[in-house]
Coordinates of C-alpha atoms and ligand atoms in Angstrom, one line a residue:
Chain A
M1037 CA -50.1 53.5 -7.3
T1038 CA -48.6 54.7 -10.7
P1039 CA -45.7 54.5 -11.3
D1040 CA -43.1 57.8 -12.4
L1041 CA -42.1 56.2 -15.5
S1042 CA -39.8 59.9 -16.3
T1043 CA -36.2 60.4 -16.9
E1044 CA -33.8 62.7 -18.4
L1045 CA -31.5 62.2 -20.8
A1046 CA -28.4 64.3 -21.7
G1047 CA -30.7 67.2 -20.4
I1048 CA -33.8 66.2 -22.9
P1049 CA -36.6 65.7 -20.3
L1050 CA -38.6 62.2 -21.6
R1051 CA -41.8 60.7 -20.5
N1052 CA -40.1 57.3 -20.0
P1053 CA -36.8 55.7 -20.8
V1054 CA -38.3 53.8 -24.3
L1055 CA -37.2 55.4 -27.1
L1056 CA -37.3 54.4 -31.0
A1057 CA -34.0 53.7 -32.6
S1058 CA -32.3 55.2 -35.5
G1059 CA -32.9 53.4 -38.8
T1060 CA -35.5 51.0 -36.9
A1061 CA -38.3 53.5 -37.3
G1062 CA -38.2 55.6 -40.4
Y1063 CA -38.4 59.0 -40.0
G1064 CA -41.1 58.4 -37.7
T1065 CA -44.1 59.2 -39.7
E1066 CA -44.4 55.3 -40.8
M1067 CA -45.0 54.3 -37.2
L1068 CA -48.2 56.4 -36.4
P1069 CA -50.7 53.3 -37.1
F1070 CA -48.9 51.4 -34.6
V1071 CA -47.7 53.7 -31.8
Q1072 CA -48.5 57.1 -30.5
L1073 CA -44.9 59.1 -30.4
E1074 CA -46.0 61.4 -27.8
Q1075 CA -46.7 58.2 -25.6
L1076 CA -43.0 57.0 -25.9
G1077 CA -39.5 58.7 -24.6
G1078 CA -38.7 59.5 -28.0
L1079 CA -37.9 58.7 -31.1
V1080 CA -34.3 58.8 -33.0
A1081 CA -35.3 59.2 -36.5
K1082 CA -33.2 57.5 -39.5
S1083 CA -29.3 59.0 -39.8
L1084 CA -29.4 62.1 -41.9
T1085 CA -26.7 63.0 -44.5
L1086 CA -26.1 66.8 -45.9
E1087 CA -27.4 65.2 -49.1
P1088 CA -29.8 62.4 -50.1
R1089 CA -28.2 59.1 -50.3
T1090 CA -28.5 55.8 -52.0
G1091 CA -28.1 52.7 -50.7
N1092 CA -26.3 49.5 -51.3
P1093 CA -28.2 47.1 -53.8
P1094 CA -30.0 44.1 -52.6
P1095 CA -29.8 42.0 -50.7
R1096 CA -29.6 44.1 -48.2
I1097 CA -30.7 42.0 -45.3
A1098 CA -30.7 38.7 -44.0
E1099 CA -32.1 36.8 -40.9
T1100 CA -30.0 34.8 -38.7
P1101 CA -30.5 33.2 -35.3
A1102 CA -32.5 35.5 -33.4
G1103 CA -31.7 37.9 -35.5
M1104 CA -30.5 39.8 -38.5
L1105 CA -27.6 41.2 -40.1
N1106 CA -28.2 44.7 -42.8
A1107 CA -26.3 46.3 -44.6
I1108 CA -28.6 49.5 -46.1
S1109 CA -25.4 52.2 -46.5
L1110 CA -27.8 55.1 -44.3
E1111 CA -29.9 55.3 -47.5
N1112 CA -32.2 58.6 -46.3
V1113 CA -33.9 61.3 -47.9
G1114 CA -31.2 64.3 -47.1
V1115 CA -31.0 66.8 -44.1
D1116 CA -33.0 69.3 -45.7
A1117 CA -35.9 67.1 -47.4
F1118 CA -36.2 65.8 -43.5
L1119 CA -36.8 69.4 -41.9
A1120 CA -38.9 70.0 -44.8
D1121 CA -41.3 67.1 -45.2
K1122 CA -40.6 64.6 -42.5
L1123 CA -40.2 66.8 -39.2
P1124 CA -43.3 68.9 -40.0
A1125 CA -45.6 65.9 -40.2
L1126 CA -44.8 64.6 -36.8
P1127 CA -47.0 64.8 -33.8
P1128 CA -46.1 68.4 -32.0
H1129 CA -45.4 66.5 -28.4
A1130 CA -43.4 64.0 -29.6
T1131 CA -39.9 64.0 -28.2
L1132 CA -37.9 64.1 -31.3
I1133 CA -34.0 63.4 -31.5
A1134 CA -32.4 63.7 -35.0
S1135 CA -29.6 61.4 -36.3
C1136 CA -26.6 62.3 -38.4
F1137 CA -23.6 61.4 -40.5
G1138 CA -21.0 62.2 -42.9
T1139 CA -18.1 60.7 -44.3
E1140 CA -15.9 63.2 -42.5
P1141 CA -16.1 65.3 -39.4
G1142 CA -16.9 68.7 -41.8
L1143 CA -20.2 67.0 -43.4
Y1144 CA -21.4 66.2 -40.0
A1145 CA -21.0 69.6 -38.6
R1146 CA -23.0 71.0 -41.4
V1147 CA -25.8 68.2 -40.8
C1148 CA -25.4 69.2 -37.0
E1149 CA -25.8 73.3 -38.0
R1150 CA -29.2 72.5 -40.2
L1151 CA -30.8 70.8 -37.6
D1152 CA -29.4 73.2 -35.1
A1153 CA -31.7 75.5 -36.8
A1154 CA -34.5 73.8 -36.6
D1155 CA -37.4 74.0 -34.3
G1156 CA -39.0 71.0 -33.0
L1157 CA -36.0 68.8 -32.4
A1158 CA -34.7 68.0 -28.7
G1159 CA -31.6 66.7 -29.5
I1160 CA -28.9 65.4 -31.8
E1161 CA -27.3 62.4 -31.5
I1162 CA -24.2 61.8 -34.1
N1163 CA -23.9 58.0 -35.5
A1164 CA -20.0 57.5 -35.2
S1165 CA -20.5 53.8 -35.7
C1166 CA -22.3 52.9 -38.9
P1167 CA -20.7 48.9 -38.9
H1168 CA -21.1 49.0 -43.3
V1169 CA -20.1 52.4 -43.8
K1170 CA -16.2 53.4 -44.0
S1171 CA -14.8 56.7 -44.7
G1172 CA -10.8 56.2 -45.1
G1173 CA -11.2 52.9 -44.0
I1174 CA -12.4 53.0 -40.8
E1175 CA -14.9 54.2 -38.8
F1176 CA -15.1 57.2 -36.7
G1177 CA -16.1 55.6 -33.8
Q1178 CA -13.4 53.0 -33.4
D1179 CA -10.5 54.9 -33.5
P1180 CA -10.0 57.2 -30.2
A1181 CA -8.5 60.0 -32.4
S1182 CA -11.1 60.1 -35.0
L1183 CA -14.1 60.0 -32.8
S1184 CA -12.8 63.0 -30.7
E1185 CA -12.0 64.8 -34.0
L1186 CA -15.5 64.5 -34.9
I1187 CA -17.0 65.3 -31.7
R1188 CA -14.9 68.4 -31.5
A1189 CA -15.9 69.0 -35.1
C1190 CA -20.3 68.9 -34.0
R1191 CA -19.7 69.9 -30.6
P1192 CA -19.6 73.7 -31.7
A1193 CA -22.1 73.2 -34.6
T1194 CA -25.0 73.0 -32.1
E1195 CA -26.8 74.1 -28.8
L1196 CA -28.9 71.0 -28.5
P1197 CA -27.7 68.3 -26.5
L1198 CA -25.1 66.1 -28.4
L1199 CA -25.5 62.6 -28.2
V1200 CA -22.6 60.1 -29.3
K1201 CA -23.6 56.7 -30.9
L1202 CA -21.2 54.3 -30.2
S1203 CA -19.2 51.0 -32.0
P1204 CA -19.6 47.6 -30.2
N1205 CA -16.7 47.1 -32.7
V1206 CA -14.1 48.3 -30.7
T1207 CA -11.4 46.7 -27.9
S1208 CA -12.4 49.1 -25.1
I1209 CA -15.8 50.6 -25.0
A1210 CA -14.5 52.6 -21.8
E1211 CA -12.0 54.3 -23.7
M1212 CA -14.4 55.3 -26.1
A1213 CA -16.9 56.7 -23.4
R1214 CA -14.2 58.8 -22.1
V1215 CA -13.2 60.2 -25.2
C1216 CA -17.0 61.4 -25.5
E1217 CA -16.8 62.9 -21.9
G1218 CA -13.4 64.9 -22.3
E1219 CA -14.8 66.6 -25.5
G1220 CA -17.9 67.8 -24.1
A1221 CA -20.6 65.1 -25.1
D1222 CA -23.9 65.5 -23.4
G1223 CA -24.5 61.3 -23.4
I1224 CA -23.7 58.4 -25.2
C1225 CA -25.8 56.0 -26.9
L1226 CA -24.7 52.3 -27.3
I1227 CA -25.0 49.6 -29.1
N1228 CA -25.0 50.2 -33.0
A1229 CA -25.1 46.9 -35.1
V1230 CA -22.0 44.1 -34.5
Q1231 CA -20.4 44.0 -37.6
A1232 CA -20.9 40.3 -38.7
L1233 CA -20.7 38.2 -42.0
M1234 CA -23.5 35.6 -43.4
V1235 CA -22.3 33.1 -46.1
D1236 CA -24.4 31.2 -48.3
P1237 CA -22.6 27.5 -48.7
E1238 CA -25.2 27.1 -52.0
T1239 CA -23.6 29.8 -54.2
R1240 CA -20.1 30.3 -52.0
R1241 CA -21.1 33.9 -51.4
P1242 CA -21.3 36.2 -49.0
V1243 CA -25.6 36.6 -48.3
L1244 CA -25.8 40.3 -48.2
A1245 CA -24.8 42.2 -51.7
N1246 CA -22.4 44.4 -49.4
G1247 CA -20.2 41.2 -47.9
L1248 CA -20.6 42.3 -44.5
G1249 CA -23.4 44.0 -42.6
G1250 CA -24.4 44.9 -38.8
L1251 CA -25.8 42.1 -36.8
S1252 CA -28.9 43.7 -34.9
G1253 CA -31.6 41.9 -32.6
P1254 CA -31.7 39.7 -29.4
A1255 CA -28.7 37.5 -30.5
I1256 CA -26.5 41.0 -29.4
L1257 CA -28.5 41.8 -26.4
P1258 CA -25.8 40.3 -23.9
I1259 CA -22.9 42.1 -25.7
A1260 CA -24.8 45.4 -25.9
L1261 CA -25.4 45.0 -21.4
R1262 CA -21.7 44.1 -21.1
M1263 CA -20.7 47.5 -23.0
V1264 CA -23.1 49.9 -21.4
Y1265 CA -22.4 48.5 -18.1
Q1266 CA -18.6 48.8 -18.7
A1267 CA -19.1 52.3 -20.1
A1268 CA -21.2 53.2 -17.1
Q1269 CA -18.6 52.2 -14.7
A1270 CA -16.0 54.5 -17.2
V1271 CA -17.8 57.8 -17.6
S1272 CA -21.0 59.7 -15.9
L1273 CA -22.4 60.9 -18.6
P1274 CA -25.9 59.6 -19.1
I1275 CA -26.5 56.4 -21.1
C1276 CA -28.9 55.2 -23.6
G1277 CA -28.8 51.4 -24.2
I1278 CA -29.7 49.6 -27.4
G1279 CA -29.2 46.2 -28.6
G1280 CA -31.7 43.2 -28.9
I1281 CA -34.4 45.1 -26.5
R1282 CA -38.1 43.3 -27.1
S1283 CA -39.5 43.1 -23.6
A1284 CA -39.5 45.4 -20.6
A1285 CA -37.5 43.0 -18.7
D1286 CA -34.6 43.5 -21.4
A1287 CA -35.4 47.2 -20.9
V1288 CA -35.4 46.5 -16.8
A1289 CA -31.4 44.9 -17.9
F1290 CA -30.1 48.1 -19.3
L1291 CA -31.1 50.5 -17.0
L1292 CA -29.5 48.0 -14.1
C1293 CA -26.7 48.2 -16.1
G1294 CA -26.5 51.8 -16.0
A1295 CA -28.2 53.0 -18.5
T1296 CA -30.9 56.2 -18.1
A1297 CA -33.3 55.5 -21.5
I1298 CA -33.1 52.6 -23.8
Q1299 CA -33.8 52.3 -27.3
V1300 CA -35.9 49.8 -29.4
G1301 CA -34.6 48.7 -32.8
T1302 CA -35.1 45.3 -34.6
A1303 CA -38.3 44.9 -32.5
N1304 CA -39.8 47.3 -34.2
Y1305 CA -40.1 45.0 -37.2
A1306 CA -41.1 42.2 -35.4
N1307 CA -43.7 44.3 -33.9
P1308 CA -44.2 47.7 -34.6
S1309 CA -46.2 48.4 -31.3
A1310 CA -43.2 46.6 -29.1
A1311 CA -42.3 49.8 -28.4
V1312 CA -45.6 50.6 -26.5
E1313 CA -45.6 47.3 -25.4
I1314 CA -42.6 47.9 -23.5
R1315 CA -43.4 51.3 -21.7
D1316 CA -46.7 49.2 -20.2
G1317 CA -44.4 46.3 -19.0
L1318 CA -41.9 48.8 -17.5
A1319 CA -44.6 50.0 -15.4
D1320 CA -45.9 46.5 -14.7
Y1321 CA -42.5 45.6 -13.4
C1322 CA -42.3 48.9 -11.0
R1323 CA -45.6 48.1 -10.0
R1324 CA -44.8 44.5 -8.7
H1325 CA -41.8 45.6 -7.2
G1326 CA -42.9 48.3 -5.6
I1327 CA -41.0 50.8 -7.5
A1328 CA -42.4 54.2 -7.3
A1329 CA -39.9 56.1 -9.8
V1330 CA -38.4 53.7 -13.3
S1331 CA -35.2 56.1 -12.4
E1332 CA -34.5 54.1 -9.0
L1333 CA -33.1 51.2 -11.4
I1334 CA -30.5 53.0 -13.3
G1335 CA -27.3 51.3 -12.1
A1336 CA -29.0 49.2 -9.5
L1337 CA -27.5 45.8 -10.6
R1338 CA -26.7 44.2 -7.7
V1339 CA -22.8 42.6 -8.2
Chain B
M1119 CA -48.8 56.0 -64.7
R1120 CA -49.3 57.6 -61.6
P1121 CA -48.7 55.0 -59.3
E1122 CA -49.9 57.0 -56.3
T1123 CA -53.1 56.4 -57.2
R1124 CA -52.6 53.0 -56.7
P1125 CA -54.9 50.8 -54.6
G1126 CA -53.5 50.7 -51.1
H1127 CA -51.1 54.2 -50.7
D1128 CA -52.6 55.7 -47.6
A1129 CA -54.9 53.1 -46.7
E1130 CA -55.4 52.5 -43.2
R1131 CA -53.3 50.1 -41.8
R1132 CA -53.4 48.2 -38.6
R1133 CA -51.4 45.4 -36.1
V1134 CA -54.0 43.1 -35.3
V1135 CA -53.5 39.6 -33.3
G1136 CA -55.7 37.0 -35.1
R1137 CA -56.4 33.6 -34.0
V1138 CA -55.9 30.3 -36.0
L1139 CA -59.1 29.0 -37.5
D1140 CA -57.5 26.7 -39.7
S1141 CA -54.3 25.8 -40.6
G1142 CA -52.7 23.0 -43.1
P1143 CA -49.9 22.8 -45.0
F1144 CA -50.4 24.9 -47.9
A1145 CA -53.0 27.5 -46.2
L1146 CA -54.0 29.4 -43.3
R1147 CA -57.3 31.1 -42.2
L1148 CA -57.5 33.4 -39.6
E1149 CA -59.7 35.6 -37.7
A1150 CA -58.5 39.0 -37.8
P1151 CA -61.4 41.0 -36.7
G1152 CA -60.5 45.0 -37.5
F1153 CA -58.2 44.0 -40.2
P1154 CA -58.8 46.9 -42.4
A1155 CA -60.2 46.7 -45.9
H1156 CA -57.6 45.5 -48.7
A1157 CA -57.1 45.4 -52.4
P1158 CA -56.2 42.7 -54.6
G1159 CA -52.8 42.3 -54.8
Q1160 CA -52.2 43.6 -51.2
F1161 CA -50.0 41.6 -48.6
A1162 CA -49.7 41.4 -45.0
M1163 CA -46.8 40.3 -42.5
L1164 CA -47.3 37.4 -39.9
Q1165 CA -45.9 37.3 -36.7
L1166 CA -45.9 33.7 -35.7
D1167 CA -44.9 34.6 -32.0
P1168 CA -46.7 37.7 -31.1
G1169 CA -45.4 37.9 -28.0
L1170 CA -41.7 38.1 -29.7
E1171 CA -40.9 35.1 -26.7
R1172 CA -39.2 32.5 -29.1
V1173 CA -37.8 35.0 -31.8
D1174 CA -37.0 32.4 -34.1
P1175 CA -38.0 32.5 -36.4
L1176 CA -37.5 36.3 -35.5
L1177 CA -38.6 38.6 -38.4
P1178 CA -42.4 38.4 -39.5
R1179 CA -43.4 36.4 -43.0
P1180 CA -44.8 38.5 -46.2
M1181 CA -47.8 36.8 -47.4
A1182 CA -50.3 37.9 -50.2
V1183 CA -54.1 38.0 -48.7
Y1184 CA -55.4 35.4 -50.7
R1185 CA -58.9 36.1 -49.9
R1186 CA -60.9 37.8 -47.4
E1187 CA -64.6 37.0 -46.3
G1188 CA -65.8 38.7 -43.2
D1189 CA -62.9 38.3 -40.2
A1190 CA -61.8 35.3 -41.8
L1191 CA -58.3 36.4 -43.6
E1192 CA -57.2 33.7 -45.5
F1193 CA -53.2 32.5 -47.0
R1194 CA -51.7 30.3 -49.4
F1195 CA -48.1 29.1 -49.5
R1196 CA -45.7 26.1 -49.8
P1197 CA -43.6 25.2 -46.8
V1198 CA -40.0 26.4 -48.5
G1199 CA -39.0 27.0 -44.7
R1200 CA -39.1 27.7 -41.3
G1201 CA -41.7 30.6 -41.1
T1202 CA -43.9 28.8 -43.7
R1203 CA -43.7 25.3 -41.8
I1204 CA -44.7 27.1 -38.9
M1205 CA -47.5 28.6 -40.5
G1206 CA -48.8 25.4 -42.0
S1207 CA -48.7 23.4 -38.9
L1208 CA -50.6 25.8 -36.1
A1209 CA -53.4 24.5 -33.8
P1210 CA -57.0 26.5 -34.0
G1211 CA -56.9 29.3 -31.7
E1212 CA -52.9 30.1 -31.5
A1213 CA -52.5 33.9 -32.0
V1214 CA -50.7 35.3 -34.9
A1215 CA -50.2 38.6 -35.0
V1216 CA -50.9 40.2 -38.8
V1217 CA -49.5 43.9 -40.4
G1218 CA -51.9 45.0 -42.9
P1219 CA -53.0 45.7 -45.3
L1220 CA -49.6 46.8 -47.1
G1221 CA -48.1 47.6 -50.6
R1222 CA -50.0 48.7 -53.5
G1223 CA -52.1 46.2 -55.2
F1224 CA -53.2 45.5 -58.9
R1225 CA -55.6 48.1 -60.6
L1226 CA -58.2 46.4 -61.8
P1227 CA -58.3 45.7 -65.3
E1228 CA -60.3 48.0 -67.3
G1229 CA -60.7 45.2 -70.5
A1230 CA -59.8 42.3 -71.3
A1231 CA -57.0 40.5 -68.8
L1232 CA -54.5 37.9 -68.9
L1233 CA -53.6 36.7 -65.6
V1234 CA -50.7 34.7 -64.8
G1235 CA -49.3 33.1 -61.9
G1236 CA -46.6 30.5 -61.1
G1237 CA -46.3 28.7 -58.0
T1238 CA -47.0 30.4 -54.8
G1239 CA -47.6 33.4 -57.1
I1240 CA -50.8 32.3 -57.6
A1241 CA -52.1 33.0 -54.0
S1242 CA -51.9 36.9 -55.4
L1243 CA -54.1 36.6 -57.6
Y1244 CA -57.0 34.7 -56.8
E1245 CA -58.8 38.6 -55.6
L1246 CA -58.0 40.0 -58.9
A1247 CA -59.5 37.2 -60.8
R1248 CA -62.2 37.3 -59.1
D1249 CA -63.1 41.0 -58.8
S1250 CA -62.2 41.5 -62.7
S1251 CA -65.2 42.3 -64.9
G1252 CA -64.2 42.2 -68.4
P1253 CA -63.5 39.3 -70.3
L1254 CA -60.7 37.3 -68.3
R1255 CA -57.8 34.6 -69.2
V1256 CA -56.1 32.8 -66.1
A1257 CA -53.1 30.7 -66.8
L1258 CA -51.7 28.7 -63.7
G1259 CA -48.7 27.1 -62.9
A1260 CA -46.7 24.8 -60.6
A1261 CA -44.3 22.5 -60.1
T1262 CA -46.7 19.6 -59.2
Q1263 CA -50.9 19.5 -58.6
A1264 CA -50.4 19.7 -54.8
E1265 CA -48.8 23.4 -55.7
L1266 CA -51.4 24.7 -57.9
L1267 CA -52.9 26.6 -54.7
G1268 CA -56.4 27.6 -54.8
L1269 CA -57.3 26.0 -58.2
E1270 CA -60.8 24.9 -57.4
D1271 CA -61.6 28.4 -56.8
F1272 CA -60.0 30.0 -59.9
R1273 CA -62.5 26.9 -61.9
A1274 CA -65.7 28.3 -60.0
L1275 CA -64.8 31.6 -61.6
D1276 CA -66.4 33.3 -64.7
C1277 CA -62.5 33.3 -66.8
E1278 CA -60.8 31.1 -69.5
L1279 CA -58.7 28.7 -67.6
S1280 CA -55.5 26.9 -68.4
V1281 CA -53.4 24.8 -66.0
S1282 CA -49.7 23.2 -66.4
T1283 CA -47.7 21.5 -64.2
E1284 CA -43.7 20.8 -64.7
D1285 CA -44.1 17.1 -64.1
G1286 CA -47.4 16.8 -65.7
S1287 CA -49.8 15.4 -62.6
A1288 CA -52.0 18.3 -63.7
G1289 CA -53.3 20.2 -66.8
R1290 CA -50.8 20.5 -69.4
K1291 CA -47.2 19.5 -68.7
G1292 CA -44.6 22.2 -68.6
R1293 CA -44.4 26.1 -67.8
V1294 CA -47.1 28.0 -67.5
T1295 CA -45.2 30.7 -70.2
D1296 CA -44.9 27.6 -72.8
G1297 CA -47.1 29.0 -75.5
L1298 CA -48.8 31.8 -73.8
G1299 CA -49.8 34.3 -76.3
I1300 CA -51.4 37.8 -75.6
R1301 CA -54.4 38.6 -77.5
P1302 CA -54.8 42.5 -78.9
G1303 CA -56.5 44.6 -76.3
E1304 CA -55.3 42.4 -73.1
S1305 CA -53.4 43.8 -70.4
V1306 CA -51.6 41.2 -68.2
Y1307 CA -51.0 40.9 -64.7
A1308 CA -48.3 38.2 -63.1
C1309 CA -47.0 36.9 -60.2
G1310 CA -44.1 34.0 -59.6
P1311 CA -41.1 33.5 -59.6
N1312 CA -38.7 36.3 -61.3
G1313 CA -37.4 34.1 -64.2
M1314 CA -41.3 33.6 -65.4
L1315 CA -42.0 37.0 -64.6
R1316 CA -39.4 37.7 -67.0
A1317 CA -40.6 35.4 -69.8
V1318 CA -44.0 37.4 -69.2
A1319 CA -42.9 41.0 -69.4
A1320 CA -41.2 40.0 -72.4
L1321 CA -44.1 38.8 -74.2
A1322 CA -46.1 41.6 -73.1
E1323 CA -43.1 44.0 -74.6
E1324 CA -43.2 42.2 -77.5
A1325 CA -46.7 42.6 -77.8
R1326 CA -47.2 46.1 -76.7
A1327 CA -49.0 45.2 -74.0
P1328 CA -49.5 46.6 -70.4
C1329 CA -47.8 44.5 -67.7
S1330 CA -47.8 44.4 -64.1
V1331 CA -45.7 42.5 -62.2
S1332 CA -46.0 41.5 -58.3
L1333 CA -42.4 40.6 -57.1
E1334 CA -40.8 39.2 -53.9
S1335 CA -37.8 40.3 -51.8
T1336 CA -36.5 39.9 -48.4
M1337 CA -38.7 42.2 -46.0
A1338 CA -37.9 43.1 -42.2
C1339 CA -40.8 45.2 -41.4
G1340 CA -43.0 45.4 -44.7
F1341 CA -44.1 49.4 -44.3
G1342 CA -41.3 51.5 -45.1
I1343 CA -38.7 51.7 -41.9
C1344 CA -36.0 49.4 -42.4
L1345 CA -35.4 50.1 -46.4
G1346 CA -34.4 46.2 -46.8
C1347 CA -36.6 45.5 -49.9
V1348 CA -35.3 47.3 -52.9
V1349 CA -35.2 46.0 -56.3
P1350 CA -33.7 47.5 -58.8
V1351 CA -35.5 49.9 -61.4
R1352 CA -34.3 52.1 -64.4
D1353 CA -33.8 55.2 -62.2
G1354 CA -32.8 53.4 -58.9
F1355 CA -34.5 51.3 -56.1
R1356 CA -38.3 51.1 -55.5
Y1357 CA -38.8 49.9 -52.0
L1358 CA -41.3 46.7 -52.8
C1359 CA -43.2 46.8 -49.3
T1360 CA -44.4 50.5 -49.9
Q1361 CA -43.5 51.3 -53.9
G1362 CA -44.7 47.3 -54.9
P1363 CA -45.2 44.8 -54.6
V1364 CA -47.0 45.5 -58.1
L1365 CA -44.5 47.1 -60.1
D1366 CA -45.2 47.9 -64.1
A1367 CA -43.2 45.2 -65.9
G1368 CA -41.5 48.0 -68.1
E1369 CA -39.5 50.0 -65.3
L1370 CA -37.6 47.1 -63.9
C1371 CA -33.8 46.2 -64.6
W1372 CA -34.5 42.8 -64.9
E1373 CA -30.9 41.6 -65.9
D1374 CA -30.5 43.0 -62.3
L1375 CA -33.1 40.8 -60.0
P1376 CA -31.8 37.2 -59.1
Ligands
FAD143 C1 -45.2 41.1 -50.9 C2 -44.8 39.1 -50.7 C3 -46.4 38.6 -50.8 C4 -45.9 37.0 -50.8 N1 -47.0 36.3 -50.7 C5 -46.8 34.6 -50.4 C6 -47.9 34.1 -50.3 O1 -48.9 34.4 -50.7 N2 -47.8 32.8 -50.5 C7 -45.9 32.1 -50.1 O2 -46.0 30.9 -50.5 N3 -45.1 33.1 -50.4 C8 -45.4 34.2 -50.4 N4 -44.2 35.4 -50.4 C9 -43.0 34.9 -50.2 C10 -42.9 33.9 -48.7 O3 -42.9 35.4 -47.7 C11 -41.2 33.4 -48.6 O4 -41.9 31.9 -49.0 C12 -41.0 33.5 -46.8 O5 -40.8 34.4 -46.1 C13 -40.4 32.1 -46.8 O6 -40.3 32.4 -45.3 P1 -39.8 30.8 -44.6 O7 -39.6 31.1 -43.2 O8 -40.5 29.7 -44.6 O9 -38.4 30.1 -45.8 P2 -36.8 30.8 -44.8 O10 -36.6 30.4 -43.8 O11 -36.9 32.4 -44.3 O12 -36.3 30.2 -46.2 C14 -36.1 28.7 -46.2 C15 -35.6 28.9 -47.3 O13 -36.5 29.0 -48.6 C16 -36.0 29.9 -49.9 N5 -36.9 30.7 -50.0 C17 -37.6 31.7 -49.5 N6 -38.7 32.1 -50.2 C18 -38.9 31.4 -51.1 C19 -39.9 31.5 -51.9 N7 -40.6 31.8 -52.2 N8 -39.8 30.2 -52.8 C20 -38.3 29.0 -52.8 N9 -37.7 29.1 -51.9 C21 -38.0 30.5 -50.9 C22 -35.1 30.9 -48.9 O14 -33.9 31.2 -49.9 C23 -34.7 29.6 -47.9 O15 -33.4 28.9 -48.7 C24 -44.7 36.5 -50.4 C25 -43.4 37.2 -50.6 C26 -43.6 38.9 -50.5 C27 -42.4 39.8 -50.5
FMN144 C1 -31.7 48.2 -40.8 C2 -31.2 48.7 -40.1 C3 -31.0 50.4 -40.5 C4 -30.8 51.2 -39.2 N1 -30.1 52.3 -39.5 C5 -29.6 53.0 -38.6 C6 -29.2 54.1 -39.0 O1 -29.4 55.0 -40.1 N2 -28.5 55.1 -37.7 C7 -28.0 54.3 -36.5 O2 -27.6 55.4 -36.0 N3 -28.3 52.9 -36.4 C8 -28.5 52.4 -37.5 N4 -29.4 50.8 -37.0 C9 -28.9 50.1 -35.7 C10 -29.8 50.2 -34.7 O3 -30.2 52.0 -34.1 C11 -29.6 50.0 -33.6 O4 -28.5 50.6 -33.1 C12 -29.5 48.4 -33.7 O5 -29.7 47.9 -34.7 C13 -28.9 47.8 -32.3 O6 -30.0 47.4 -31.9 P1 -31.5 46.6 -32.2 O7 -30.2 45.0 -31.9 O8 -32.3 47.0 -30.5 O9 -31.7 46.3 -33.2 C14 -30.2 50.5 -38.2 C15 -30.3 49.0 -37.7 C16 -30.7 48.2 -38.7 C17 -31.3 47.0 -38.3
FES145 S1 -39.4 45.6 -46.1 FE1 -38.7 47.0 -44.8 S2 -38.9 48.8 -45.5 FE2 -39.6 47.7 -47.1

C-alpha cells in the first residue's frame, strides 16, 4: 500500500507535508543538486525585501548545543531580482512560496504586490518574526496591534494564499494566532528562531557581531511543538509547523499537535537531503501504522 | 580578474555517504565513490553524524580536500574541538557524509609560484603544489613538527621546500613568513591563520606579486544557503563558501578580519 501523503495548506495543494523553510534553502536553486524540489511539498524561499539588502558583519552564525544561533539580518537580492533571475530557474512543477519582509507595513505590502503579479508562486508567507531585525524597537510578531496592522496592509495586496510566520518570542501564541485569523490570513507558520544570546567567556563578548541572534535546530523543537499545539487549540486556520525538525518522527509529532504541513530549516545545513529523507520516512511511518493518508495524523495527538 | 572562471564554479556537487578507511589524530581517509572531481583548494563539508541522530555536533565541518586517490578522499587537520577530535577517532567502516566539492579553488599558476602554508592551512595547498608545472617554491610552517601536515608528501615533490616551526622541532625555528622573500615573476598562494595571510599579503603587495589566499570562516552549510560565512571585502562581503575560500588578497579588508 502506498500511503497518500498529499495535504493542503491554506488552499495550496501539497504533494506531501514537507517544505523547506525560509532562509535555510536559499532561493531553491542551491538545493537542486541535493533535492528534487518537485518531490517535496514545497519551498519557502529566502525572505525578500523591496530593495536588495545587506546583512550583518561576521560572525553571523555560531553552533550551540543541538542548535545554532544566527543573525544574518535578512540579507537578500530584493524582490525584483528574485522574480527576474531566481524564480525562472526553478523547476516548473515545484510548489513555491515566497517570503516577504519589510521595515514597515507599507513596504511589506509593496513586496506582496510584486509577488502577486508574478507567475509561478503558490502563496506568500509574511515574515512577521525575524528575531534580530527590529523596526521601531519591536518586531511585528511580538505585539498584537502591530501584527494586525501588518496583515491589514498585506491582505488587500494579494489574492494569493497569505501565510503569516509567527514569532515564538511572545507571551501568548494563541492571541497572535487569533489576530491572524481575525485579519483574514489563510494560514500561520510557526515558529521562527527563538531570540537568544551566546557569550565567549575568553573575550567577554557576545559571540555574534550583532549580539543577539535567533536560536534554531533540534534544541527548539519542544518549544515549537508546544506553540503549534497551543495555536491549533486557539484557531481553525491551517498551521505549518517549524522548529528543529530533522526526522520523520519529528514531523509526525508536529502533525499530531495540529500542523497540516511542516518546514525543515537548520537540518538542511546538516544534511541538504534531509527533507527528502523525512518525506520517505513519513511514508514508512504510515505503512508501519496502517495509515492510509498522512492527513489522518493532523491533530490526532492522544491527550 | 574574472572570478567566475575560477575552478569549481558551477561544478557538479553531491552528497555522498562515505566509509572510513582510516582515521588518526591528524588525518582521515574516506572511501567515497561518486564524489565528483574537484580542483585544488576546493573543500567539502563533513557530517560526522549522517543520520542526524546525536546532533553533537549538529553542523558539518568544512575541510579542504587534501588529496584524492581513486575513490579515497583524504583530509588533514589538527584536533581543535569536538568535530576534529571525532574525525580523528573514527573506526574503519563508520559512515561519514561528504557534501562537495565546494567553493572556488586555486587557479593553477602559469609561471613561477610561491606557496605559503601555515598550520592546518597546509592541507589546502598539497594538490596545488602537486599539479603546478612551473618553478615552485613551498614554505611550510606550524607550531610543532607534528602539525606540519603532509610534510613527507611535499618532500616527494619537485620543489624548493623550506620548513619552519615555532618551537624549532623541525626546520628553522620561527614563523613561516620570517625572512620570506618573493622573487620577481612569482605568483603567491597562501593558506593559514589570518595573521600569517595578512603578512604574506603585505609582502606580495610590496613585491607587486599576484596573491591568492584561502581563508576560513564559520560555516553552517558550505553551499550558499545560510549566508553565514561572509568575509569583508572592499565593496561589501563575499560568501566564503561559494565565492571563496580562495580570494584575491587585494580585495580583502584585512583590517576587518579577526
Ligand atoms: C574552507 C575551509 C577549509 C578548511 N580546511 C581545513 C583543513 O583542511 N584542515 C583543518 O584542520 N581545518 C580546516 N578548516 C577549519 C576547520 O573547519 C575547523 O577547524 C573545524 O570546523 C573546527 O571544528 P571542531 O568541531 O573541531 O572545533 P569547534 O568545536 O567548532 O571549535 C573548538 C575550538 O577551536 C577553535 N577553532 C575552530 N577552528 C579553529 C582553527 N582552524 N584553528 C584553531 N582553533 C580553531 C574554536 O574557536 C573553538 O574555541 C577549514 C575551514 C574552512 C572554512
Ligand atoms: C541562517 C538562518 C536564516 C534564516 N532566515 C530566515 C528568513 O529569511 N526568513 C524567515 O522567515 N525565516 C528565516 N529563518 C528561520 C527558519 O525559517 C526557521 O523558522 C527557524 O530556523 C526554525 O526552524 P529550524 O529549527 O528547523 O531551523 C532563518 C533561520 C536560519 C537558521
Ligand atoms: S556557509 Fe552557508 S552560505 Fe556559506
